[in-house]
Tab-separated table of C-alpha atoms in Angstrom:
chain	number	residue	atom	x	y	z
A	1	MET	CA	-6.194	9.619	-24.454
A	2	THR	CA	-9.208	7.545	-24.945
A	3	PRO	CA	-9.575	4.116	-24.868
A	4	THR	CA	-9.715	3.450	-28.473
A	5	GLN	CA	-6.934	5.742	-28.635
A	6	LEU	CA	-5.008	3.538	-25.979
A	7	SER	CA	-6.035	0.191	-27.458
A	8	GLN	CA	-4.093	1.336	-30.773
A	9	THR	CA	-1.256	2.028	-28.604
A	10	VAL	CA	-1.026	-1.024	-27.162
A	11	LEU	CA	-1.415	-2.506	-30.562
A	12	ARG	CA	1.020	-0.418	-31.863
A	13	THR	CA	3.613	-1.719	-28.907
A	14	VAL	CA	2.825	-5.504	-29.956
A	15	ARG	CA	3.727	-4.480	-33.651
A	16	HIS	CA	7.152	-3.559	-32.931
A	17	ALA	CA	7.458	-6.128	-30.196
A	18	VAL	CA	6.900	-8.287	-32.894
A	19	ALA	CA	9.258	-6.370	-35.375
A	20	ASP	CA	12.054	-6.381	-33.196
A	21	GLY	CA	11.932	-10.162	-32.675
A	22	GLU	CA	11.019	-10.057	-29.034
A	23	LEU	CA	7.903	-11.808	-29.701
A	24	ARG	CA	7.002	-14.091	-32.243
A	25	VAL	CA	3.207	-14.286	-32.428
A	26	PRO	CA	0.736	-13.225	-35.470
A	27	VAL	CA	-0.268	-9.472	-34.559
A	28	PRO	CA	-3.717	-9.740	-33.371
A	29	GLU	CA	-6.219	-7.412	-35.326
A	30	ARG	CA	-7.391	-5.858	-31.975
A	31	VAL	CA	-6.705	-5.172	-28.256
A	32	VAL	CA	-9.283	-4.975	-25.704
A	33	VAL	CA	-8.725	-2.325	-23.165
A	34	LYS	CA	-10.828	-1.796	-20.279
A	35	PRO	CA	-11.324	0.823	-17.176
A	36	ALA	CA	-9.507	-0.986	-14.269
A	37	SER	CA	-11.663	-3.129	-11.876
A	38	ARG	CA	-10.168	-2.022	-8.939
A	39	PRO	CA	-9.193	1.344	-7.561
A	40	GLY	CA	-5.378	2.163	-7.248
A	41	HIS	CA	-4.593	-0.262	-10.002
A	42	GLY	CA	-3.933	2.309	-12.826
A	43	ASP	CA	-6.930	3.803	-15.113
A	44	TYR	CA	-7.017	0.878	-17.712
A	45	ALA	CA	-6.354	-2.634	-17.741
A	46	THR	CA	-5.799	-5.135	-21.022
A	47	GLY	CA	-5.009	-8.820	-20.791
A	48	VAL	CA	-2.902	-9.103	-24.118
A	49	ALA	CA	-0.239	-10.684	-22.588
A	50	LEU	CA	-2.606	-13.779	-21.517
A	51	GLN	CA	-4.084	-13.182	-25.411
A	52	LEU	CA	-0.629	-13.687	-26.695
A	53	ALA	CA	1.241	-16.132	-24.394
A	54	ARG	CA	0.249	-19.352	-26.097
A	55	PRO	CA	1.066	-18.471	-29.723
A	56	ALA	CA	4.314	-16.840	-28.107
A	57	GLY	CA	5.041	-20.071	-26.135
A	58	LEU	CA	5.979	-18.258	-23.581
A	59	PRO	CA	4.243	-17.439	-19.915
A	60	ALA	CA	1.795	-14.712	-19.821
A	61	LEU	CA	3.892	-12.653	-17.433
A	62	GLY	CA	6.800	-13.117	-19.662
A	63	VAL	CA	5.046	-12.037	-22.236
A	64	ALA	CA	3.940	-8.683	-20.292
A	65	GLY	CA	7.301	-8.471	-19.187
A	66	ILE	CA	8.283	-7.823	-22.679
A	67	LEU	CA	5.437	-5.761	-23.230
A	68	ARG	CA	5.847	-3.159	-20.197
A	69	PRO	CA	8.414	-1.072	-20.959
A	70	ARG	CA	7.925	-0.567	-24.403
A	71	LEU	CA	3.986	0.411	-23.316
A	72	ALA	CA	5.509	2.495	-20.640
A	73	ALA	CA	7.220	4.436	-22.819
A	74	ALA	CA	4.564	5.407	-25.043
A	75	PRO	CA	3.422	9.063	-25.152
A	76	GLY	CA	0.360	10.027	-22.681
A	77	ILE	CA	1.076	6.614	-20.311
A	78	GLU	CA	2.585	7.666	-17.010
A	79	LEU	CA	2.674	3.846	-15.336
A	80	VAL	CA	2.283	0.029	-16.327
A	81	GLU	CA	2.448	-2.299	-13.921
A	82	VAL	CA	1.857	-6.121	-14.130
A	83	SER	CA	-0.705	-7.869	-11.684
A	84	GLY	CA	-2.077	-11.201	-11.507
A	85	PRO	CA	-1.281	-13.850	-14.199
A	86	GLY	CA	-0.171	-11.089	-16.511
A	87	PHE	CA	-2.644	-8.165	-17.070
A	88	LEU	CA	-0.971	-5.224	-17.694
A	89	ASN	CA	-2.664	-1.856	-15.477
A	90	ILE	CA	-1.900	1.454	-17.603
A	91	THR	CA	-2.031	5.027	-15.440
A	92	LEU	CA	-2.389	7.824	-18.311
A	93	ALA	CA	-0.510	10.551	-17.789
A	94	ASP	CA	-2.577	14.070	-16.711
A	95	GLY	CA	0.219	15.994	-15.102
A	96	SER	CA	-1.272	16.654	-12.229
A	97	GLY	CA	-2.068	13.693	-9.815
A	98	ALA	CA	-5.480	15.301	-9.392
A	99	ALA	CA	-7.409	11.441	-10.368
A	100	LEU	CA	-5.158	9.543	-7.903
A	101	VAL	CA	-5.708	11.846	-4.890
A	102	ARG	CA	-9.481	11.616	-5.446
A	103	ASP	CA	-9.349	8.070	-5.624
A	104	VAL	CA	-7.577	8.243	-2.354
A	105	LEU	CA	-10.038	10.569	-0.927
A	106	ARG	CA	-12.824	8.469	-1.971
A	107	CYS	CA	-11.570	5.202	-0.781
A	108	GLY	CA	-10.232	6.503	2.514
A	109	THR	CA	-8.615	3.949	4.593
A	110	ALA	CA	-10.103	1.406	2.452
A	111	TYR	CA	-7.984	2.576	-0.475
A	112	GLY	CA	-5.986	-0.266	-1.888
A	113	HIS	CA	-8.198	-2.687	-1.022
A	114	GLY	CA	-9.724	-5.138	-3.553
A	115	ASP	CA	-10.932	-8.542	-4.448
A	116	ALA	CA	-8.010	-10.345	-5.907
A	117	LEU	CA	-8.563	-12.965	-3.231
A	118	ALA	CA	-12.249	-13.382	-3.512
A	119	GLY	CA	-13.563	-16.974	-3.284
A	120	GLN	CA	-10.658	-18.105	-1.272
A	121	HIS	CA	-10.853	-19.788	2.356
A	122	ILE	CA	-7.652	-19.661	4.275
A	123	GLU	CA	-7.341	-20.762	7.476
A	124	LEU	CA	-4.132	-19.531	9.529
A	125	ALA	CA	-2.828	-21.910	11.566
A	126	PHE	CA	-0.051	-20.827	14.379
A	127	PRO	CA	1.324	-21.870	17.285
A	128	GLY	CA	1.208	-20.904	20.788
A	129	GLU	CA	3.416	-18.360	20.456
A	130	THR	CA	3.525	-14.406	20.550
A	131	ARG	CA	5.175	-13.505	17.440
A	132	ALA	CA	3.103	-15.873	15.650
A	133	ALA	CA	-0.383	-14.526	16.790
A	134	VAL	CA	0.457	-10.812	16.397
A	135	THR	CA	1.338	-12.254	12.703
A	136	ALA	CA	-1.574	-13.987	12.135
A	137	ASP	CA	-3.613	-11.063	13.474
A	138	ALA	CA	-1.979	-8.992	10.562
A	139	LEU	CA	-2.253	-11.352	7.942
A	140	ARG	CA	-6.266	-11.855	9.113
A	141	ARG	CA	-6.773	-8.243	8.459
A	142	LEU	CA	-4.480	-7.965	5.247
A	143	LEU	CA	-5.901	-10.736	3.120
A	144	ARG	CA	-9.355	-9.737	4.363
A	145	SER	CA	-8.701	-6.390	2.918
A	146	GLN	CA	-8.481	-8.164	-0.671
A	147	GLY	CA	-11.255	-10.194	-0.293
A	148	ALA	CA	-10.051	-13.230	1.095
A	149	LEU	CA	-12.310	-15.329	3.753
A	150	VAL	CA	-10.008	-15.939	7.078
A	151	THR	CA	-10.270	-18.224	9.749
A	152	GLY	CA	-7.575	-18.331	12.628
A	153	ARG	CA	-6.338	-21.446	14.386
A	154	CYS	CA	-4.111	-21.548	17.122
A	155	THR	CA	-2.347	-25.176	17.466
A	156	GLY	CA	-1.347	-24.575	21.173
A	157	PRO	CA	-2.283	-22.768	24.101
A	158	ALA	CA	-3.421	-19.682	23.826
A	159	ASP	CA	-2.160	-16.431	25.625
A	160	PRO	CA	-4.708	-14.053	27.195
A	161	ASP	CA	-2.392	-11.192	27.171
A	162	TRP	CA	-2.587	-11.482	23.368
A	163	ALA	CA	-5.380	-9.581	23.615
A	164	GLY	CA	-3.464	-6.801	24.788
A	165	LEU	CA	-1.413	-6.742	21.921
A	166	GLY	CA	-4.612	-6.226	19.675
A	167	VAL	CA	-5.014	-9.883	18.676
A	168	ILE	CA	-8.948	-10.348	18.280
A	169	SER	CA	-10.585	-13.452	19.235
A	170	ASP	CA	-11.210	-14.637	15.782
A	171	THR	CA	-7.627	-14.868	14.977
A	172	VAL	CA	-7.028	-16.702	18.308
A	173	GLY	CA	-9.243	-19.567	17.125
A	174	THR	CA	-9.218	-22.384	19.037
A	175	THR	CA	-7.005	-25.139	20.867
A	176	PRO	CA	-6.609	-28.425	18.820
A	177	GLY	CA	-9.256	-30.917	18.703
A	178	ALA	CA	-11.801	-28.173	19.305
A	179	PRO	CA	-14.726	-26.881	16.438
A	180	ARG	CA	-13.019	-24.478	14.064
A	181	ASN	CA	-14.284	-20.876	13.576
A	182	ALA	CA	-16.329	-20.103	10.502
A	183	ALA	CA	-15.203	-17.544	8.674
A	184	PRO	CA	-18.203	-15.128	7.578
A	185	GLY	CA	-19.691	-15.702	4.336
A	186	ALA	CA	-17.277	-19.105	3.789
A	187	PRO	CA	-19.752	-21.718	1.881
A	188	ALA	CA	-20.990	-24.551	3.851
A	189	GLY	CA	-18.942	-27.511	4.240
A	190	ALA	CA	-15.999	-25.512	2.011
A	191	ALA	CA	-12.616	-26.643	3.359
A	192	PRO	CA	-10.261	-23.674	4.027
A	193	VAL	CA	-6.565	-23.844	2.468
A	194	ARG	CA	-4.505	-24.198	5.863
A	195	LEU	CA	-1.704	-21.740	6.023
A	196	PRO	CA	0.911	-22.283	8.673
A	197	VAL	CA	2.358	-18.993	10.240
A	198	ARG	CA	5.354	-19.823	11.923
A	199	PRO	CA	7.680	-16.747	12.002
A	200	VAL	CA	11.162	-16.727	13.982
A	201	PRO	CA	9.829	-17.036	17.631
A	202	VAL	CA	10.766	-13.385	19.998
A	203	GLY	CA	11.924	-14.653	23.282
A	204	VAL	CA	9.667	-12.400	24.993
A	205	SER	CA	6.220	-12.545	26.634
A	206	ALA	CA	3.354	-10.803	25.424
A	207	ALA	CA	3.040	-9.135	28.992
A	208	GLU	CA	6.500	-8.107	29.465
A	209	LEU	CA	6.305	-6.481	25.580
A	210	LEU	CA	3.035	-4.844	27.121
A	211	ARG	CA	4.970	-3.322	29.974
A	212	THR	CA	8.003	-2.469	28.713
A	213	LEU	CA	6.715	-1.107	24.697
A	214	GLY	CA	2.908	-1.253	24.766
A	215	ALA	CA	0.744	-2.688	21.951
A	216	ASP	CA	1.324	-0.304	19.443
A	217	ALA	CA	5.534	-0.453	19.393
A	218	ALA	CA	5.389	-4.111	20.296
A	219	ARG	CA	3.294	-4.774	17.115
A	220	TRP	CA	5.651	-2.873	14.713
A	221	GLY	CA	8.285	-4.666	16.404
A	222	LEU	CA	7.223	-8.173	15.723
A	223	LEU	CA	5.752	-7.480	12.258
A	224	ARG	CA	8.400	-4.937	10.660
A	225	PRO	CA	10.826	-7.724	10.260
A	226	ALA	CA	10.528	-10.363	7.588
A	227	ALA	CA	9.236	-13.148	9.205
A	228	HIS	CA	12.472	-15.306	8.691
A	229	ASP	CA	14.261	-12.447	10.687
A	230	HIS	CA	14.703	-11.989	14.047
A	231	PRO	CA	12.822	-8.919	15.575
A	232	ARG	CA	15.127	-6.415	17.696
A	233	LEU	CA	13.417	-6.079	21.064
A	234	THR	CA	15.341	-5.634	23.809
A	235	GLY	CA	12.253	-6.076	26.207
A	236	ASP	CA	13.245	-2.984	28.474
A	237	GLU	CA	12.394	0.501	28.527
A	238	HIS	CA	15.515	1.500	26.669
A	239	ASP	CA	14.070	-0.488	23.430
A	240	PRO	CA	14.810	1.815	20.302
A	241	LEU	CA	10.828	1.351	19.623
A	242	LEU	CA	10.533	3.864	22.151
A	243	VAL	CA	12.781	6.632	21.193
A	244	GLN	CA	10.173	9.770	19.913
A	245	ARG	CA	12.350	11.052	16.844
A	246	GLU	CA	12.871	10.144	13.245
A	247	SER	CA	15.485	7.384	14.209
A	248	ASN	CA	12.467	5.212	14.941
A	249	PRO	CA	10.454	4.249	11.729
A	250	LEU	CA	7.454	3.592	13.743
A	251	PHE	CA	7.624	7.363	15.148
A	252	ARG	CA	8.621	8.646	11.663
A	253	VAL	CA	5.259	6.942	10.338
A	254	ARG	CA	3.024	7.977	12.795
A	255	TYR	CA	3.968	11.538	13.131
A	256	ALA	CA	4.159	12.102	9.519
A	257	HIS	CA	0.322	10.853	9.812
A	258	ALA	CA	-0.034	13.362	12.785
A	259	ARG	CA	1.066	15.869	10.459
A	260	ALA	CA	-0.716	15.514	7.547
A	261	ARG	CA	-3.794	15.666	9.606
A	262	ALA	CA	-2.799	18.843	11.430
A	263	LEU	CA	-2.175	20.502	7.727
A	264	VAL	CA	-5.785	19.609	6.854
A	265	ARG	CA	-6.948	20.803	10.244
A	266	ASN	CA	-5.060	24.119	9.763
A	267	ALA	CA	-5.995	24.534	6.347
A	268	ALA	CA	-9.734	24.500	7.085
A	269	ASP	CA	-9.067	26.991	9.686
A	270	LEU	CA	-7.954	29.120	7.367
A	271	GLY	CA	-10.986	28.642	4.704
A	272	ILE	CA	-8.452	26.678	2.325
A	273	GLU	CA	-10.348	23.757	0.984
A	274	THR	CA	-9.363	20.146	0.178
A	275	VAL	CA	-9.339	20.410	-3.901
A	276	PRO	CA	-7.334	17.552	-5.710
A	277	GLY	CA	-5.862	19.250	-8.924
A	278	ASP	CA	-2.565	20.346	-10.513
A	279	LEU	CA	0.592	20.003	-8.499
A	280	GLY	CA	2.631	21.811	-11.246
A	281	ALA	CA	3.621	24.485	-9.267
A	282	PRO	CA	7.454	25.392	-8.191
A	283	GLU	CA	8.810	24.284	-5.672
A	284	GLY	CA	8.657	26.477	-2.432
A	285	SER	CA	5.765	29.004	-3.904
A	286	GLY	CA	1.753	29.080	-3.628
A	287	GLU	CA	1.770	30.543	-7.073
A	288	PRO	CA	0.636	28.451	-10.350
A	289	SER	CA	3.474	26.879	-12.632
A	290	ALA	CA	4.824	29.218	-14.988
A	291	PRO	CA	4.729	28.439	-18.836
A	292	GLY	CA	7.349	25.753	-19.440
A	293	ALA	CA	7.853	24.826	-15.778
A	294	PRO	CA	7.661	21.011	-15.054
A	295	SER	CA	4.786	19.353	-14.603
A	296	ALA	CA	4.482	18.558	-10.896
A	297	PRO	CA	7.736	19.491	-8.348
A	298	SER	CA	9.890	16.071	-7.723
A	299	THR	CA	8.807	15.701	-4.637
A	300	ALA	CA	5.145	15.564	-5.110
A	301	ARG	CA	6.348	13.391	-7.898
A	302	ASP	CA	7.506	10.915	-5.800
A	303	LEU	CA	4.768	11.139	-3.323
A	304	LEU	CA	2.324	10.634	-5.628
A	305	ALA	CA	4.403	7.154	-6.901
A	306	ALA	CA	4.350	5.769	-3.417
A	307	LEU	CA	0.717	6.654	-3.351
A	308	ARG	CA	0.255	4.716	-6.390
A	309	GLU	CA	2.132	1.768	-5.564
A	310	TYR	CA	0.223	1.148	-2.233
A	311	PRO	CA	-2.418	-1.027	-3.997
A	312	ALA	CA	0.511	-2.948	-5.258
A	313	VAL	CA	2.253	-3.335	-1.999
A	314	LEU	CA	-0.941	-4.576	-0.439
A	315	ASP	CA	-1.541	-6.943	-3.450
A	316	VAL	CA	1.933	-8.588	-3.206
A	317	ALA	CA	1.657	-8.720	0.947
A	318	ALA	CA	-1.105	-10.430	0.564
A	319	ARG	CA	-0.049	-12.881	-1.802
A	320	HIS	CA	3.269	-13.631	-0.233
A	321	ARG	CA	1.916	-13.478	3.309
A	322	ALA	CA	4.183	-10.696	4.153
A	323	PRO	CA	2.628	-7.724	6.407
A	324	ASP	CA	6.579	-6.624	6.748
A	325	ARG	CA	6.401	-5.069	3.417
A	326	ILE	CA	3.345	-2.787	4.163
A	327	ALA	CA	5.487	-1.392	7.115
A	328	ARG	CA	8.551	-0.629	5.137
A	329	HIS	CA	6.190	1.251	2.177
A	330	LEU	CA	4.844	2.968	4.735
A	331	GLU	CA	8.408	4.237	5.540
A	332	GLN	CA	9.048	5.209	2.278
A	333	LEU	CA	5.783	6.995	2.045
A	334	ALA	CA	6.214	8.683	5.587
A	335	ASP	CA	10.055	10.086	3.919
A	336	ALA	CA	8.209	11.156	0.836
A	337	PHE	CA	5.861	13.203	2.625
A	338	PHE	CA	8.387	14.884	4.727
A	339	ARG	CA	10.236	15.859	1.434
A	340	PHE	CA	7.195	17.105	0.041
A	341	HIS	CA	6.286	18.977	3.178
A	342	ASP	CA	9.641	20.572	3.259
A	343	ALA	CA	9.804	21.702	-0.414
A	344	CYS	CA	6.285	22.469	-0.942
A	345	PRO	CA	4.408	25.041	1.551
A	346	VAL	CA	1.005	23.507	1.656
A	347	LEU	CA	-0.139	26.460	4.124
A	348	PRO	CA	0.511	30.132	3.007
A	349	ARG	CA	3.575	31.878	4.848
A	350	GLY	CA	3.695	35.291	6.357
A	351	ASP	CA	1.239	37.697	4.045
A	352	GLU	CA	0.673	35.118	1.143
A	353	LYS	CA	-3.020	34.629	0.435
A	354	PRO	CA	-4.306	30.934	0.073
A	355	GLY	CA	-4.078	30.324	-3.349
A	356	ALA	CA	-4.635	27.106	-5.819
A	357	ALA	CA	-1.684	25.682	-4.582
A	358	HIS	CA	-2.221	25.769	-1.356
A	359	ARG	CA	-6.062	23.860	-1.624
A	360	VAL	CA	-4.173	21.170	-3.958
A	361	ARG	CA	-1.205	20.343	-1.897
A	362	THR	CA	-3.832	20.206	1.163
A	363	ALA	CA	-5.633	17.452	-1.005
A	364	LEU	CA	-2.261	15.775	-1.453
A	365	ALA	CA	-1.560	16.041	2.511
A	366	GLU	CA	-4.761	14.418	3.445
A	367	ALA	CA	-4.408	11.999	0.910
A	368	ALA	CA	-0.641	10.802	2.467
A	369	GLY	CA	-2.538	10.735	5.786
A	370	THR	CA	-5.224	8.861	4.799
A	371	VAL	CA	-2.789	6.403	3.171
A	372	LEU	CA	-0.454	6.219	6.414
A	373	ALA	CA	-3.661	5.640	8.404
A	374	GLY	CA	-4.862	2.705	6.179
A	375	GLY	CA	-1.417	1.444	6.836
A	376	LEU	CA	-1.255	1.252	10.096
A	377	LEU	CA	-4.825	0.076	10.518
A	378	LEU	CA	-3.923	-3.144	8.596
A	379	LEU	CA	-0.944	-3.645	10.839
A	380	GLY	CA	-3.177	-3.225	13.899
A	381	ILE	CA	-1.157	-0.284	14.939
A	382	ASP	CA	-3.297	2.983	16.210
A	383	ALA	CA	-2.990	6.099	14.255
A	384	PRO	CA	-3.457	9.063	16.461
A	385	THR	CA	-4.329	12.532	15.325
A	386	HIS	CA	-1.919	14.286	17.665
A	387	LEU	CA	1.582	13.292	18.785
């Protein structure tokens, strides 16, 4: 679908919404459709909802909510998402997911990063408490990934053991009354927006968490629950976060990453290239899809959907100051990866020769591992290649 054809599709969608009485506006003569400005936010974007908001007497998000399901049902369109004040981000249906996988591999662990918060200078103010310090550190990483300038300021005594939990010095900031840290690139004299960070505190010291859980498990345990929820940390060697099995979400996420990396290494040893392409081969087969077969296995579609949603998850997590949303999405992504892994063999089996399907599946596995690593990095958690 060309941009001109897509513009006509959007215009038709508006015309039908008006004809059905959902919108009461004069139908515009043309609609502007532009390539998406940020990776992972669709192929194209249109501000038609903002254009129609005033004449419709509705907020732009309300207009976007009316148009989105109609536009998503149009032939040739795979996904429509609403972002910002009411932009419609449109992903075209190509039946393969190749463009998405190429996008992930091109961006690496920075996939999903953008400039939605560019120009915002935020000061994270948090008390001298371990969970607050770790949360502020994760928010610093997350907000910066979306273009914000971030300063940290501890409003109480800082704990030197926070460094062992990965809390870096520019998050710890200063003690009360001392000069404030300057965010790199902040305009001279610009006053930051002060953002209090006060999650439900945890009754275990940083030193105790490091002794019993280690930095990575402790950070996951502190960040995975929403800020208003109580972390389930036992503070002893029997904590579920230390169990190396699939019942431990952190282990499952990190194992999915390590397994994806291992598949890519093993594929390289077999001379299999990483080539994004059509994922339409039948499940469990290394052969190209037969005529009339589904355009992609359901497990591959689920994994592609999780990859495609990741930038929007980062955007929402940054706007709502909620790193727990990243952790939950990583769990969903890991589960989707394992379903794909079990249903669609990435590597040849037995006497099977490497084929196009193996190259394409290797690329998808690499993309999944890349996004899992990027998400763990934003949470300040190590993503080992071997477990």
